[in-house]
XYZ file of C-alpha atoms in Angstrom:
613
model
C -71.555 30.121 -73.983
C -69.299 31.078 -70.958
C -65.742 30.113 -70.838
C -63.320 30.293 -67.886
C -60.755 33.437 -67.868
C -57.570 31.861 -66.632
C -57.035 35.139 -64.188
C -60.358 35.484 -62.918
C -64.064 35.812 -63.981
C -65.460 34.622 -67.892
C -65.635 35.235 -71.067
C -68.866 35.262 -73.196
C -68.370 33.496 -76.228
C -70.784 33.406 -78.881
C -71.205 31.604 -82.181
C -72.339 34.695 -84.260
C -69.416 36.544 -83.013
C -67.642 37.310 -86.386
C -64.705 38.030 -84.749
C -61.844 36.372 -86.343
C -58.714 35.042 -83.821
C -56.312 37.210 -84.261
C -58.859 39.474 -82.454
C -60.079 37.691 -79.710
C -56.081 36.922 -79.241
C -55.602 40.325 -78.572
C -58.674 40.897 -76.379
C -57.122 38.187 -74.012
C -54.088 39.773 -73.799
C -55.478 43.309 -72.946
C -57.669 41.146 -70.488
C -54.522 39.643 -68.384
C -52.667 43.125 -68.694
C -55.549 44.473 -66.471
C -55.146 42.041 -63.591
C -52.704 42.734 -61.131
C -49.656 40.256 -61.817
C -46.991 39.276 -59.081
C -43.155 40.098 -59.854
C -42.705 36.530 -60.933
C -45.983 36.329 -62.994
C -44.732 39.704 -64.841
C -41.418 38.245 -65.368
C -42.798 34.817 -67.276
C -45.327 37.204 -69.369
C -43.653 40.506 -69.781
C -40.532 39.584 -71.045
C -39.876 38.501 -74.896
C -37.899 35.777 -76.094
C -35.229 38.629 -76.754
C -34.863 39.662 -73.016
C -34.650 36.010 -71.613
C -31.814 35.426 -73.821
C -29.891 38.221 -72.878
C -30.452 37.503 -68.951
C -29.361 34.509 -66.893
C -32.171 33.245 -65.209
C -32.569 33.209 -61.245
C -32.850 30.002 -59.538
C -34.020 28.919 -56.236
C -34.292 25.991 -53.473
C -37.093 25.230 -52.295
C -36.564 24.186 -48.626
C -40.213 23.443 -48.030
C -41.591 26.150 -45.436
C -39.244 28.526 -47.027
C -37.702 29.577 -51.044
C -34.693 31.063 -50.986
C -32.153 32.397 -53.703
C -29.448 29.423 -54.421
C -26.534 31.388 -53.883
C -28.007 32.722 -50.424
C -28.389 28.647 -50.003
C -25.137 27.512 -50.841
C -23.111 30.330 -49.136
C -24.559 29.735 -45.811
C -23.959 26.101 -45.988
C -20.673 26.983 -46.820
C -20.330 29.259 -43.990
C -21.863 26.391 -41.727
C -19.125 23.569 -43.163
C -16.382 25.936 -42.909
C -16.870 27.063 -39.709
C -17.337 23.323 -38.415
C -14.029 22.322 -39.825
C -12.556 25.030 -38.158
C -13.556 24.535 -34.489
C -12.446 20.812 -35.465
C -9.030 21.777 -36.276
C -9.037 23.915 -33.100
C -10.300 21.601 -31.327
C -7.596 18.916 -32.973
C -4.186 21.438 -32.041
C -5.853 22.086 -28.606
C -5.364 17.858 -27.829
C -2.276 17.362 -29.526
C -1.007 20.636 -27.431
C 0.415 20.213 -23.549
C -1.145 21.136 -21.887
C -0.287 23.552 -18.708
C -1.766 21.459 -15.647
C -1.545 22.957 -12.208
C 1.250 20.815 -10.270
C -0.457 18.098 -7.683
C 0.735 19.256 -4.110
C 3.942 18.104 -2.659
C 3.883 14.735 -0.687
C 3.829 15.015 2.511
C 6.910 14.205 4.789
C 5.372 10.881 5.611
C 5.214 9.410 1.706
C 8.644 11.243 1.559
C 10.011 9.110 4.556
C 8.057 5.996 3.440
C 9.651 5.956 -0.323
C 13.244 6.297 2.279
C 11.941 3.418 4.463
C 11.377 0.776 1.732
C 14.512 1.234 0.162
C 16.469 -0.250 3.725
C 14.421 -3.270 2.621
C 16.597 -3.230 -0.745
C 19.739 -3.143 1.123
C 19.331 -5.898 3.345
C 18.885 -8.592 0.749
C 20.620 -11.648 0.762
C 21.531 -13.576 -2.067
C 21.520 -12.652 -5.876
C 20.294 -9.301 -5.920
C 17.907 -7.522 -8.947
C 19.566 -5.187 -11.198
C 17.295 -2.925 -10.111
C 17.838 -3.265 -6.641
C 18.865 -0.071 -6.777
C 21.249 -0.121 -3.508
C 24.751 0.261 -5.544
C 27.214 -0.579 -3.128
C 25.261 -4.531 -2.501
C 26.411 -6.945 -4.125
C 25.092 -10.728 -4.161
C 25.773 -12.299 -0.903
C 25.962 -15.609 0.982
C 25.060 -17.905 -1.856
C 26.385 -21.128 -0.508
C 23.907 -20.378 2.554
C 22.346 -24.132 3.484
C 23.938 -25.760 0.806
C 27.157 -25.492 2.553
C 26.094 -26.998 5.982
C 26.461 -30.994 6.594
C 23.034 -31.419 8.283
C 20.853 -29.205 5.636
C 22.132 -29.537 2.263
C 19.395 -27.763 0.623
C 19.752 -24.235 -0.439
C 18.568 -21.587 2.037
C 19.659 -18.430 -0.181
C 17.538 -14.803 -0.209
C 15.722 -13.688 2.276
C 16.695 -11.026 4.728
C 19.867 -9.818 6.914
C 18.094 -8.947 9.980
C 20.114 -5.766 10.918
C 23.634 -4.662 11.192
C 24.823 -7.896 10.709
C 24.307 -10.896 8.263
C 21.994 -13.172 10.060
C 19.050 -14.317 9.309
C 16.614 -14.486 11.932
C 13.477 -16.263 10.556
C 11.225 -15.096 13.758
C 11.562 -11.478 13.224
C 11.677 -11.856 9.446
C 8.447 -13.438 9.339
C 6.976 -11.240 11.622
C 8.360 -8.195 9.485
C 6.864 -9.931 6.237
C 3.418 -10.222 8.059
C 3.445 -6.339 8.704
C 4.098 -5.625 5.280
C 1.393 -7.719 3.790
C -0.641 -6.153 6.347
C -0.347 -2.730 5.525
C -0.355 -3.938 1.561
C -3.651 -5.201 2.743
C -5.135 -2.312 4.318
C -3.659 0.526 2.579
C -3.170 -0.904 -1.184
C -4.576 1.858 -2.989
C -2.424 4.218 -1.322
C 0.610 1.953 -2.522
C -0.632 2.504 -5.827
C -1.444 6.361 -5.761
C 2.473 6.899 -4.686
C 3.880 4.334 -7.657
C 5.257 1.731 -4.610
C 2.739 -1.325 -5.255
C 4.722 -3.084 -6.982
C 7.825 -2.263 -5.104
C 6.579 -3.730 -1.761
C 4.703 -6.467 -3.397
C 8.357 -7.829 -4.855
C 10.131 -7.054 -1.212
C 7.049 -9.651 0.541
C 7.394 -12.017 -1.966
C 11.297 -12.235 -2.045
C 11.374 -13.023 1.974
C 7.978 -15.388 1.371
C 9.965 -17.195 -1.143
C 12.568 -17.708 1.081
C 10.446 -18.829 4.101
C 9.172 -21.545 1.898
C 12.917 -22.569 1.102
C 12.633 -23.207 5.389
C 10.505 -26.064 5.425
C 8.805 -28.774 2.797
C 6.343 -26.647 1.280
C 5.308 -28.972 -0.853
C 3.851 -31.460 2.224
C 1.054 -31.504 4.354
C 2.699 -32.502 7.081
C 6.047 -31.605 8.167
C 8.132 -32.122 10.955
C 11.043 -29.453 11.511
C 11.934 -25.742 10.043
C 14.777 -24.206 9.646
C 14.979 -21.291 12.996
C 17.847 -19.268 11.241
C 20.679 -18.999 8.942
C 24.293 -17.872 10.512
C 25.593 -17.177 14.260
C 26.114 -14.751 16.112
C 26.715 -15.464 19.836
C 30.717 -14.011 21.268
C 29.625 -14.160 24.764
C 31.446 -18.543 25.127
C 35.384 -17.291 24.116
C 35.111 -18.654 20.708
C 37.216 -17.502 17.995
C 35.564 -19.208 15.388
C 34.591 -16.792 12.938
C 30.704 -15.756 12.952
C 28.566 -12.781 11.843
C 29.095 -11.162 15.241
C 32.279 -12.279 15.848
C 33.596 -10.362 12.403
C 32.919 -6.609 10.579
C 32.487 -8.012 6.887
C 30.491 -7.076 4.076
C 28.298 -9.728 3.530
C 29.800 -10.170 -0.037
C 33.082 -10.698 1.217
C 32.039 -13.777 4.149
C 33.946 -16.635 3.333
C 33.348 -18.405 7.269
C 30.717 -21.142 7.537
C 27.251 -20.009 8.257
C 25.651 -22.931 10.439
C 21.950 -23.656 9.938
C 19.572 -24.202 13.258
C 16.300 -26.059 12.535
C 13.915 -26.493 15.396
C 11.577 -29.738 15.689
C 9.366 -27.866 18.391
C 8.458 -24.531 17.545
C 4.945 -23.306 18.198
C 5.841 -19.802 17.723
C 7.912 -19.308 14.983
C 5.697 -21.658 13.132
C 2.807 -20.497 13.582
C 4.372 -16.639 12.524
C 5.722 -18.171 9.561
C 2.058 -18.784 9.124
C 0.895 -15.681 9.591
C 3.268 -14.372 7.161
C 1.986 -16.894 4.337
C -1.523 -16.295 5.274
C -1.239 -12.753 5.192
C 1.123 -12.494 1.972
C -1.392 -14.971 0.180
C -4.256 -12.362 0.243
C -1.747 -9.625 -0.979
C -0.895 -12.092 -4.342
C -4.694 -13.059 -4.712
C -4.850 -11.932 -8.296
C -1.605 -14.558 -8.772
C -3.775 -18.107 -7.821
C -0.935 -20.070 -8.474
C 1.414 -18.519 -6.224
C -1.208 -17.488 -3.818
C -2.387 -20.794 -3.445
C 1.114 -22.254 -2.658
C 1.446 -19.834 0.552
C -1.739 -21.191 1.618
C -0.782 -24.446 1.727
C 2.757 -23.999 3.108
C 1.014 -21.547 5.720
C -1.445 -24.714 6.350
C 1.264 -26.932 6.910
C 3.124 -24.692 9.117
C 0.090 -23.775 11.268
C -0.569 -27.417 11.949
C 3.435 -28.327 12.841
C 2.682 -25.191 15.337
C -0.055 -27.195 17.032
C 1.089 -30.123 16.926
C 4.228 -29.779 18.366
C 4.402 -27.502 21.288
C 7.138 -25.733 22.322
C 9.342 -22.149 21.816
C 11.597 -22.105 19.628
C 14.139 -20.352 21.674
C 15.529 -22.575 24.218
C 17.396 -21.033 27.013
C 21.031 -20.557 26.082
C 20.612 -21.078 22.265
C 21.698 -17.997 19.658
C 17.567 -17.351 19.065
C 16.991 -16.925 22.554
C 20.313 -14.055 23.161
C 18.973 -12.234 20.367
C 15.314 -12.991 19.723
C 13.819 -14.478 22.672
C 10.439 -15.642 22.163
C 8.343 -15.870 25.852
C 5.113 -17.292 24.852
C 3.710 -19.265 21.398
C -0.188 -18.272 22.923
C -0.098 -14.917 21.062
C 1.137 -16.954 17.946
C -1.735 -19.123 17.610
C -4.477 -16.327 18.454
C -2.394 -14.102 15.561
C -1.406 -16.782 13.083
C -5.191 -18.614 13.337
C -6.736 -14.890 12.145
C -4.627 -15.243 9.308
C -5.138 -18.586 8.738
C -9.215 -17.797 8.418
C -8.580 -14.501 6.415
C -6.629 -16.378 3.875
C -8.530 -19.628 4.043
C -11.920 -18.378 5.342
C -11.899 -21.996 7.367
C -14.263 -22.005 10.328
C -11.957 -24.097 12.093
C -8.887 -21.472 12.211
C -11.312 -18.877 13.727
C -12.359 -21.287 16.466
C -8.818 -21.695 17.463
C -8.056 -18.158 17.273
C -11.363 -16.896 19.911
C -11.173 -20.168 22.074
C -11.770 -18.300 25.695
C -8.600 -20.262 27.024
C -6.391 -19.600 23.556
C -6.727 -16.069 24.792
C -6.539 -16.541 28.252
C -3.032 -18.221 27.836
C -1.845 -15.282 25.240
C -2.366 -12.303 28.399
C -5.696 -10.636 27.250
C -6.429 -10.774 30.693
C -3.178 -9.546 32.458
C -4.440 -5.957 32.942
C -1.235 -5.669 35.213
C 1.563 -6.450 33.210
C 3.707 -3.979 32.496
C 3.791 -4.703 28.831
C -0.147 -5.150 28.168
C -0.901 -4.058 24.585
C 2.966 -3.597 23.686
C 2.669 -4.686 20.130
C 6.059 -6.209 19.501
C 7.770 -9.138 16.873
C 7.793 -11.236 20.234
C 4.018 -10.277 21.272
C 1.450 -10.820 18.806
C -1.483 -10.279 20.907
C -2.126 -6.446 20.970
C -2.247 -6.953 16.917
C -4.620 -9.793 16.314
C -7.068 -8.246 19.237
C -7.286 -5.237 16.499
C -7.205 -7.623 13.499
C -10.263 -9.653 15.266
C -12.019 -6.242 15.959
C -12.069 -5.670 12.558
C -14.323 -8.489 12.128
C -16.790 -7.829 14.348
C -17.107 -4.329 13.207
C -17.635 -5.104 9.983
C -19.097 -8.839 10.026
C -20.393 -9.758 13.450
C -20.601 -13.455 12.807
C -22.311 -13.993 16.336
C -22.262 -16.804 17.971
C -20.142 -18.917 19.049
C -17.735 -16.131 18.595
C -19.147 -13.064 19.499
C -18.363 -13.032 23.102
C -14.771 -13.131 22.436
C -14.697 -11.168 19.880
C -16.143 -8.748 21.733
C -13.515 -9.299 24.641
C -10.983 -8.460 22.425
C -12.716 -5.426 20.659
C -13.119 -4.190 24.531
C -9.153 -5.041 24.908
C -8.055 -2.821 21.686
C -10.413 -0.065 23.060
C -8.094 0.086 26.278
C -4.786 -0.365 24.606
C -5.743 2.681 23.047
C -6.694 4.342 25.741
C -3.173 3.392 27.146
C -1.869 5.052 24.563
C -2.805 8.468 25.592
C -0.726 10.308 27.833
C -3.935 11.234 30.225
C -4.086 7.834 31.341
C -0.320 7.793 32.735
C 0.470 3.938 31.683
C 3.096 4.787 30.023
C 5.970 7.510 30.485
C 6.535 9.766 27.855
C 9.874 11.936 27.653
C 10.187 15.407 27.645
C 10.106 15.787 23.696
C 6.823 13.400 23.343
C 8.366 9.721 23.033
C 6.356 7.098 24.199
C 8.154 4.596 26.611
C 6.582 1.081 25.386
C 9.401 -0.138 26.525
C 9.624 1.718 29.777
C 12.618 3.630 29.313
C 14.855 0.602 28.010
C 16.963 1.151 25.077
C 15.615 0.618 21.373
C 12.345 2.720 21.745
C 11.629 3.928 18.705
C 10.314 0.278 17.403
C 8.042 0.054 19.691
C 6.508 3.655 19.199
C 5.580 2.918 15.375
C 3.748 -0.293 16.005
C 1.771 1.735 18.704
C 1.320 4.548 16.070
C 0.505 1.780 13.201
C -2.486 -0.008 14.993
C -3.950 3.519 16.603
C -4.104 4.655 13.131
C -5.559 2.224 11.692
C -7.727 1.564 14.518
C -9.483 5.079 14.280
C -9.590 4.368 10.107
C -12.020 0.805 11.047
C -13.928 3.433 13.818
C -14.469 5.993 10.769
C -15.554 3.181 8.291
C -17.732 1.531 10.600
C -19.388 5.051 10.968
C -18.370 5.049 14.822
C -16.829 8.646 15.695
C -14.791 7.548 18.424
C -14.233 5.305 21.440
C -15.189 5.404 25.305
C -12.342 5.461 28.116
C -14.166 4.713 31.108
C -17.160 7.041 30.861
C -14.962 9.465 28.511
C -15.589 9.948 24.575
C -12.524 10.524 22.276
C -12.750 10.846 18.443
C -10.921 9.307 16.024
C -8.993 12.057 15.648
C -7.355 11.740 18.988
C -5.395 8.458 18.069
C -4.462 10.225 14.865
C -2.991 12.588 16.423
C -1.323 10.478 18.866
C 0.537 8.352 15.611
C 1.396 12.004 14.334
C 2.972 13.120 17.011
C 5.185 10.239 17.328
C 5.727 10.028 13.466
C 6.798 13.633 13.746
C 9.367 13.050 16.913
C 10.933 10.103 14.734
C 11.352 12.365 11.337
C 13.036 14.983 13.230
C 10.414 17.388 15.796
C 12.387 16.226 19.037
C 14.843 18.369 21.013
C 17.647 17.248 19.233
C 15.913 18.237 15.847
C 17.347 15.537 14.086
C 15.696 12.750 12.109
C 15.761 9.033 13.183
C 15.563 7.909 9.512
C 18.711 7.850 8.102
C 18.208 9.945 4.840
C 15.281 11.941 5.709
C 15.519 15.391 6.300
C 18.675 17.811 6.630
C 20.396 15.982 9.727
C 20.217 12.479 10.357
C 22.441 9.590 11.791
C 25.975 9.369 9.161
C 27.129 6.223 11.734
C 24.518 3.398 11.290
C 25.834 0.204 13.198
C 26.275 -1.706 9.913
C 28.709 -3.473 8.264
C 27.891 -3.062 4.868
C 27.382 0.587 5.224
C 30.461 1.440 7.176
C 32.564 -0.597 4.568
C 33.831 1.176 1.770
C 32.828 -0.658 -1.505
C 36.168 -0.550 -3.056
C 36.794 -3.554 -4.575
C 39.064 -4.059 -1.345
C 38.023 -7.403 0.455
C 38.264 -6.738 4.398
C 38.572 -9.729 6.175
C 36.912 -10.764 9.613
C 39.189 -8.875 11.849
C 40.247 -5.876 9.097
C 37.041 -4.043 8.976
C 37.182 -3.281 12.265
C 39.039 -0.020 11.894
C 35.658 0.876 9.285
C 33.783 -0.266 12.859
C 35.823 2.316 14.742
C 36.995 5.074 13.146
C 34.353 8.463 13.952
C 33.959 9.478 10.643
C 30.772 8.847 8.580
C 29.469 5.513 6.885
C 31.007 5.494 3.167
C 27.260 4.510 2.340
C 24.417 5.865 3.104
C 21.879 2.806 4.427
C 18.801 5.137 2.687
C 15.309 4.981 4.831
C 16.668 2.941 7.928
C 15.175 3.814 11.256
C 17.765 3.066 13.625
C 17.361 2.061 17.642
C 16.298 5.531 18.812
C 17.249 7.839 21.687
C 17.202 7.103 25.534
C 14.853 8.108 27.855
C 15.775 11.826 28.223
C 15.636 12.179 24.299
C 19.420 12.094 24.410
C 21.240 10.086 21.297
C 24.935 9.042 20.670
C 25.462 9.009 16.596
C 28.535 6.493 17.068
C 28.959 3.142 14.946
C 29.866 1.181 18.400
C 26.623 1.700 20.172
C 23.673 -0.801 18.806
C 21.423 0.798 21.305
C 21.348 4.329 19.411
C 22.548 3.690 16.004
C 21.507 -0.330 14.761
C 18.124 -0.488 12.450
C 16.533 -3.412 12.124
C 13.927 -5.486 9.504
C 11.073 -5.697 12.334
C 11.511 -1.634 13.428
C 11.579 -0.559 9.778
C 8.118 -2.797 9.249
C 6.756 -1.387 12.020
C 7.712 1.992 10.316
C 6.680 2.137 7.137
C 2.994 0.066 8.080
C 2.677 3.458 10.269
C 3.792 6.315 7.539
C 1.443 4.322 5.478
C -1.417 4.483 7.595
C -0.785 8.551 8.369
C 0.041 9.547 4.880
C -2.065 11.963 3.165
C -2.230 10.418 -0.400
C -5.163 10.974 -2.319
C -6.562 8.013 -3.771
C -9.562 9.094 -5.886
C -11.214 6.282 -4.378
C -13.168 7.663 -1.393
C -11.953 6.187 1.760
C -8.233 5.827 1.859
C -7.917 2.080 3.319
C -9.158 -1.199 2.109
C -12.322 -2.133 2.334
C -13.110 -5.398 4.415
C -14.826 -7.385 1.401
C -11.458 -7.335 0.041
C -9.984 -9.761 1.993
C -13.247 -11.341 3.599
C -14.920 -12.559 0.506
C -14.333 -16.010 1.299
C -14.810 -15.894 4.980
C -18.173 -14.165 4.786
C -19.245 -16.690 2.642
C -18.447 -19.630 4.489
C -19.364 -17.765 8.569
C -22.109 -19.984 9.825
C -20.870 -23.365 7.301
């Protein structure tokens, strides 16, 4: 009989074997001692009972492909845990720690002159200003305005002063509120990226809040606006006290202020409807509020129509100050608006009707003032507005041919812009002559350097490098550099070296020609006649009238810094629009959003979708 050897080969066994157990015991044991035993094999066998009490026994994990000592285990996982927790906590201090960021680069000087330029907006309120107004010399103003007149009785207060004085002027005040809205528009995230959204969104809506105080916004029909809020003509003898007539703060006017309301007024209406229009697409995200500008704008747009006629009638205060020569331009301007905000066929009809445009000059390649954009002439503005849309849209016909017309017409206004082309004189430092030498230049320079700008940023987006002059080619970069250079003449690179914005740089006009400025805010009350010695005297304004452009220099880059002269020293609402749409439109403020201006779906959602219906 065989039997197995637990270590390897058998054992004979037989029956007769005499052997008693104790011996074949023994034979085993010398049997295993032969066989060559593994350290753990001679551990469990060599060792007595004796030894394994008097020694701890090793263990081990078993990790599968691997057996390792426990301690060897459980140190490197604590070594692993440890270390994790401390990279955490480093990781933790190196959060909660400021961090040293490199410093973003300075603005440059045209978001430093546009923070200047919105502030003049601040100090020409009217009414009961914000506490954080942030003018500290204004006070509230004229708050019996309309309710005080016989024929109006309704309240007219807010809105704007137009300039040195404390009228209001609804035609330019509309016109400035359009050009905010526009550059809002076109240039929001830029708004944003400099922390002045907000700022210029509350400056639209306080003078579109008081255009709708103008009229019945709440009707669909209406049949008269109010034209403007306080006098101003001297020229008849009268000594009747007016806002020309006296030097007052406009906290301290205690005269009547005489409401005119027009009952035909294509023109101012159908601004006042551009200015809705446009500030309804700037208050989009409100519906509530941006609906009720589109409906006064409607209403206002149709009075325009219906009732033809300027609302500056030979001899009347509107017409001395703010003459108005055509309500053509108006209706092509306002009826873009209209179908921006509304996306209605019907406005864009009106606004490319070949005899709408006729009637508005886009033909009068003569005239001296063709494609002088201007508060009174619209047309220069809406022919770039319109070009927009066929760059981007094309909605084909019926519109096409005059849309193309008109893109064809902004391609030469910029060419007129260039000093190659001679159709305009420039002075010796680089100021255009829009105005051909007249005084009050500089207005007209930054509504030239506004739509070139902004022109050559709808070229770039549209992927087109540049426009043809005759059988020329210039780049975008050419009208660029034609809004630079007269940005830069304005903020001070001009013979003179001085800055036309008062506040901006290290010499700028101390005389604006403004009452509230040139007053001392003493708690003294001047009446009409005694602030005129604040009028004359040569020293500098008690009150510095922060970011307002004033009229500009004459032809041979001469200026006068004296109080008495409007022509040099009086800023106005419609100049500083004009300004601060251009510093917008040049500025170099990065937006993190690719291209630095709007894009057109923006604000032609609804007009896309309805082209064609």
């Amino acid at each position: 009989m065989f039997g197995r050897d637990p270590w390897g080969g058998s054992l004979e066994i037989s029956n007769a074997d005499s052997a008693t157990d104790d011996d074949r015991s023994r034979d085993l044991d010398r049997a295993a001692l032969m066989r060559q035993l593994d350290e753990t094999q001679q551990s469990w066998l060599l060792a007595g009972p004796g030894d394994q009490a008097g020694k701890k026994k090793k263990k081990y994990v078993d990790l599968g492909c691997v057996v390792l000592d426990r301690k060897i285990f459980m140190w490197t996982v604590g070594t692993i845990l440890g270390l994790g927790v401390f990279i955490g906590f480093v990781m933790m201090i190196v959060k909660l720690v400021p961090h040293k960021r490199p410093p973003p680069p300075p603005p440059d000087q045209y978001t430093q002159a546009l923070h200047k330029a919105l502030m003049f907006f601040n100090a020409q309120r009217s009414g009961p200003l914000p506490k954080h107004n942030g003018v500290s010399w204004r006070g509230n103003s004229c708050m019996k305005d309309g309710l005080s007149d016989s024929t109006v009785r309704r309240s007219l207060v807010g809105g704007f002063y137009d300039a040195g004085d404390a009228i209001k002027f609804n035609y330019p005040m509309a016109w400035s509120m359009t050009m905010l809205s526009w550059s809002v528009i076109e240039y929001k995230a830029k708004y944003e990226a400099i922390g002045e959204l907000d700022h210029i969104k509350e400056l639209i809506k306080w003078g579109t809040d008081y255009i709708l105080k103008t009229f019945n916004s709440s009707a669909d029909t209406i049949d008269r606006i109010v034209a403007q809020v306080g006098v101003g003509d001297t020229s008849k003898g009268s000594s009747q006290p007016n806002d020309h007539y006296c030097w007052m703060r406009p906290e301290d006017i205690d005269y009547k202020r005489p409401v005119t309301e027009c009952h035909s007024c294509s023109d101012l209406a159908s601004e006042m409807a551009a200015a809705l229009a446009a500030a309804s697409i700037v208050f989009k995200d409100s519906k509530t509020y941006s609906d009720k500008l589109v409906k006064g704008a409607k209403a206002l747009y149709k009075f325009g129509r219906l009732t033809r006629g300027r609302y500056s009638p030979n001899g009347s205060d509107q017409a001395i100050f703010y003459n108005s020569t055509s309500y053509w331009d108006e209706f092509v301007w306002g009826g873009a608006w209209m179908y921006f905000a509304t996306g209605n066929n019907s406005y864009l009809t009106i606004a490319t009707a070949p005899g709408m445009a006729k009637h508005a000059g886009a033909y009068w390649f003569g005239s001296p003032n063709y494609g002088v954009f201007t508060w009174d002439d619209k047309l220069p503005g809406a022919q770039v507005l319109l070009s927009r849309l066929r760059l981007f849209l094309s909605p084909g016909y019926p519109y096409e041919e005059i849309l193309r017309t008109f893109h064809n017409q902004t391609d030469n206004v910029m060419c007129s812009y260039l000093p190659l082309f001679n159709s305009f004189n420039f002075t010796k430092g680089g100021l255009i002559q829009l105005n051909h030498g007249g005084p009050q230049p500089l207005q007209y320079a930054v509504n030239a350097a506004f739509l070139a700008s902004l022109y050559s940023d709808y070229l770039e987006a549209a992927d087109t490098p540049g426009w043809y002059c005759g059988p020329n080619f210039y780049t975008t970069e050419v009208l660029r550099k034609f809004a630079r250079s007269q940005l830069d003449y304005i903020l001070g690179k001009n013979p003179l070296k001085t800055s036309y914005v008062v506040g901006f740089g290290n010499k700028y006009p101390k005389r604006p020609h403004h009452r509230g400025a040139s007053i001392p805010h003493n708690g003294v009350k001047y009446g009409c006649k005694g602030g005129f010695k604040w009028r004359e005297t040569k020293k500098a304004n008690p009150n510095i009238l922060v970011g307002a452009m004033v009229a500009g220099p004459d032809r041979h880059d001469g200026f006068k810094d004296v109080r008495t002269n409007y022509n040099y020293t009086e800023p106005t609402l419609a100049a500083n629009a004009g300004l601060v749409a251009a510093l917008i439109s040049i500025a170099d403020i990065p937006t993190g959003r690719g291209s630095m201006f709007t894009k057109f779906s923006d604000y032609m959602g609804m007009a896309k979708a309805r082209i064609g219906k």
